[in-house]
Coordinates of C-alpha atoms in Angstrom, one line a residue:
M196 CA -0.4 21.6 20.0
L197 CA -1.4 21.0 16.4
A198 CA 2.2 21.8 15.2
R199 CA 3.6 19.1 17.3
V200 CA 1.1 16.5 16.0
V201 CA 1.8 17.6 12.4
G202 CA 5.5 17.6 13.0
A203 CA 5.4 14.0 14.4
G204 CA 3.2 12.9 11.4
L205 CA 5.6 14.4 9.0
L206 CA 8.5 12.6 10.7
G207 CA 6.4 9.4 10.4
G208 CA 6.0 10.3 6.7
A209 CA 9.7 10.6 6.3
V210 CA 10.1 7.1 7.8
L211 CA 7.6 5.8 5.4
I212 CA 9.5 7.4 2.5
V213 CA 12.9 6.0 3.7
W214 CA 11.4 2.6 4.1
T215 CA 10.0 2.7 0.6
I216 CA 13.3 3.9 -0.9
L217 CA 15.2 1.1 0.8
V218 CA 12.8 -1.8 0.3
D219 CA 11.4 -0.9 -3.1
G220 CA 14.0 1.3 -4.6
M221 CA 17.2 -0.3 -3.4
F222 CA 16.1 -4.0 -3.0
G223 CA 13.4 -4.0 -5.7
F224 CA 10.7 -5.6 -3.5
R225 CA 7.7 -4.2 -5.2
A226 CA 9.1 -4.5 -8.7
S227 CA 9.8 -8.2 -8.1
I228 CA 6.1 -8.7 -7.4
D229 CA 4.4 -6.2 -9.7
M230 CA 6.8 -6.1 -12.8
N231 CA 7.4 -9.7 -13.9
R232 CA 8.1 -9.9 -17.6
V233 CA 6.0 -11.7 -20.0
A234 CA 7.4 -14.0 -22.8
E235 CA 6.6 -12.6 -26.2
E236 CA 6.0 -9.2 -24.5
R237 CA 5.7 -7.3 -27.8
L238 CA 3.0 -9.7 -29.1
V239 CA 1.0 -9.5 -25.8
Y240 CA 1.4 -5.7 -25.6
E241 CA 0.1 -5.2 -29.2
T242 CA -2.8 -7.6 -28.5
L243 CA -3.7 -5.7 -25.2
A244 CA -3.3 -2.3 -26.9
Q245 CA -5.6 -3.3 -29.6
H246 CA -8.3 -4.9 -27.4
V247 CA -8.1 -2.9 -24.0
V248 CA -8.8 0.6 -25.0
E249 CA -10.7 1.9 -21.9
P250 CA -9.1 2.3 -18.5
G251 CA -10.2 -0.5 -16.1
R252 CA -9.4 -3.8 -14.7
Y253 CA -10.2 -6.8 -16.9
V254 CA -10.4 -10.5 -16.3
V255 CA -9.4 -13.0 -19.0
N256 CA -11.1 -16.3 -18.4
P257 CA -10.5 -19.7 -20.1
Q258 CA -13.0 -20.9 -22.6
L259 CA -16.2 -22.5 -21.0
T260 CA -16.6 -26.2 -21.1
P261 CA -19.5 -27.7 -23.2
E262 CA -21.4 -27.8 -19.9
G263 CA -21.0 -24.0 -19.7
R264 CA -18.6 -24.0 -16.8
F265 CA -15.1 -22.8 -16.3
P266 CA -12.6 -25.6 -16.5
A267 CA -10.9 -26.6 -13.2
G268 CA -7.2 -25.8 -13.0
E269 CA -7.1 -23.4 -16.0
P270 CA -5.5 -19.9 -15.2
V271 CA -7.5 -16.7 -15.0
F272 CA -5.6 -13.6 -15.9
S273 CA -6.1 -10.0 -14.8
V274 CA -5.2 -7.0 -16.9
M275 CA -5.1 -3.5 -15.4
F276 CA -5.1 -0.4 -17.5
G277 CA -5.0 2.9 -15.8
G278 CA -5.5 5.0 -18.9
M279 CA -2.1 6.5 -18.8
G280 CA 1.5 5.9 -20.0
H281 CA 5.0 6.4 -18.6
E282 CA 4.7 10.2 -19.0
A283 CA 2.4 10.3 -16.0
A284 CA 5.1 8.8 -13.7
G285 CA 6.4 12.1 -12.4
G286 CA 2.9 13.4 -11.3
L287 CA 2.0 10.1 -9.8
A288 CA 5.2 10.1 -7.8
L289 CA 4.4 13.6 -6.5
F290 CA 0.9 12.3 -5.6
G291 CA 2.4 9.3 -3.8
L292 CA 4.8 11.5 -1.9
M293 CA 1.8 13.6 -0.7
L294 CA 0.0 10.5 0.4
F295 CA 3.1 9.3 2.2
L296 CA 3.2 12.5 4.2
L297 CA -0.6 13.0 4.7
A298 CA -1.4 9.5 5.9
P299 CA 0.9 9.5 9.0
V300 CA -0.1 13.1 9.8
I301 CA -3.8 12.0 9.9
A302 CA -2.8 8.9 12.0
A303 CA -0.8 11.1 14.3
W304 CA -3.8 13.3 14.8
M305 CA -6.0 10.3 15.5
L306 CA -3.5 9.1 18.1
S307 CA -3.5 12.6 19.7
Q308 CA -7.3 12.2 20.2
T309 CA -7.0 8.9 22.2
S310 CA -7.2 8.5 25.9
D311 CA -4.5 9.6 28.4
R312 CA -3.8 5.9 29.1
V313 CA -2.8 5.3 25.4
M314 CA -0.8 8.6 25.1
S315 CA 1.1 8.0 28.3
S316 CA 2.5 4.7 27.1
Y317 CA 5.1 4.5 24.4
S318 CA 4.2 0.9 23.6
R319 CA 0.4 1.7 23.3
K320 CA 1.2 4.6 21.0
A321 CA 3.3 2.3 18.9
L322 CA 0.7 -0.4 18.9
F323 CA -1.8 2.1 17.6
F324 CA 0.3 2.4 14.5
L325 CA 0.8 -1.3 14.2
A326 CA -3.0 -1.7 14.3
I327 CA -3.3 0.8 11.4
G328 CA -0.7 -1.1 9.5
V329 CA -2.6 -4.4 10.1
L330 CA -5.9 -2.7 9.0
F331 CA -4.3 -1.4 5.8
A332 CA -2.7 -4.7 5.1
I333 CA -6.0 -6.6 5.5
V334 CA -7.9 -4.2 3.3
A335 CA -5.3 -3.2 0.7
D336 CA -3.0 -6.3 0.4
L337 CA -4.9 -9.4 1.6
G338 CA -8.1 -8.0 0.1
D339 CA -6.5 -8.2 -3.3
L340 CA -5.7 -12.0 -3.1
G341 CA -7.1 -14.5 -5.4
I342 CA -8.6 -14.8 -8.9
G343 CA -7.5 -11.8 -10.8
G344 CA -5.4 -10.5 -7.9
Y345 CA -2.1 -11.4 -6.3
P346 CA -1.0 -15.0 -5.4
A347 CA -1.2 -15.7 -1.7
R348 CA 2.6 -15.5 -1.2
D349 CA 2.8 -12.1 -2.8
A350 CA -0.2 -10.7 -1.0
A351 CA 1.3 -12.0 2.4
L352 CA 4.6 -10.4 1.5
L353 CA 3.0 -7.0 0.6
A354 CA 0.9 -7.1 3.8
A355 CA 4.0 -7.9 5.9
S356 CA 5.9 -5.0 4.3
R357 CA 3.0 -2.6 5.0
I358 CA 2.8 -3.8 8.7
I359 CA 6.5 -3.3 9.1
A360 CA 6.4 0.1 7.6
W361 CA 3.6 1.3 9.8
T362 CA 5.2 -0.2 12.8
L363 CA 8.3 1.8 12.0
V364 CA 6.2 5.0 11.6
G365 CA 4.6 4.2 14.9
L366 CA 7.8 3.9 16.8
V367 CA 9.0 7.3 15.6
V368 CA 5.6 9.1 16.1
A369 CA 5.3 7.4 19.6
W370 CA 8.7 8.7 20.5
R371 CA 7.9 12.2 19.2
L372 CA 4.4 12.7 20.7
K373 CA 4.2 13.2 24.4
P374 CA 0.9 13.3 26.3
S375 CA 1.1 16.9 27.5
Q376 CA 1.8 18.0 24.0
T377 CA -1.4 16.8 22.5
R378 CA -4.2 17.5 25.0
S379 CA -5.0 20.9 23.5
V380 CA -5.3 19.6 19.9
A381 CA -8.9 19.9 18.8

């Protein structure tokens, strides 16, 4: 029945929300990666506000050598500007909440469409969600590693957090969805 799949997905979404509140809200995990402070912040802010006027992602490279190459060992900086200020935080939080609820519902529906062999095993259902977490971690976190992206340690930590979150979602959804409850879902 569709209601049971949606219910299991929403329960998984609640787990995702609790995980995020604990890890990011209470322990500041994401802020420790994404919100490092810059020395002379006011000067850097004024320079960026003057020169970065269109939303987008920008790369700031070192000056080229006389041979026309980028010098080895010099830093490359990435600047992101989403085109909005702090006043958008409330709307973005609501959008994030909707995604946190919708993604596990879609994943629960995908699980409900798998074989009886998968649906009859708690561990296989949980592994289904672990696989989703690994896929998201590879694409979203490890894919943003390198020049203009995250340092390797931060990308690995973000990926690990995402895998743990989706594993927890999977444990709850696997517990909630039973094989006989999902066979009639179209």
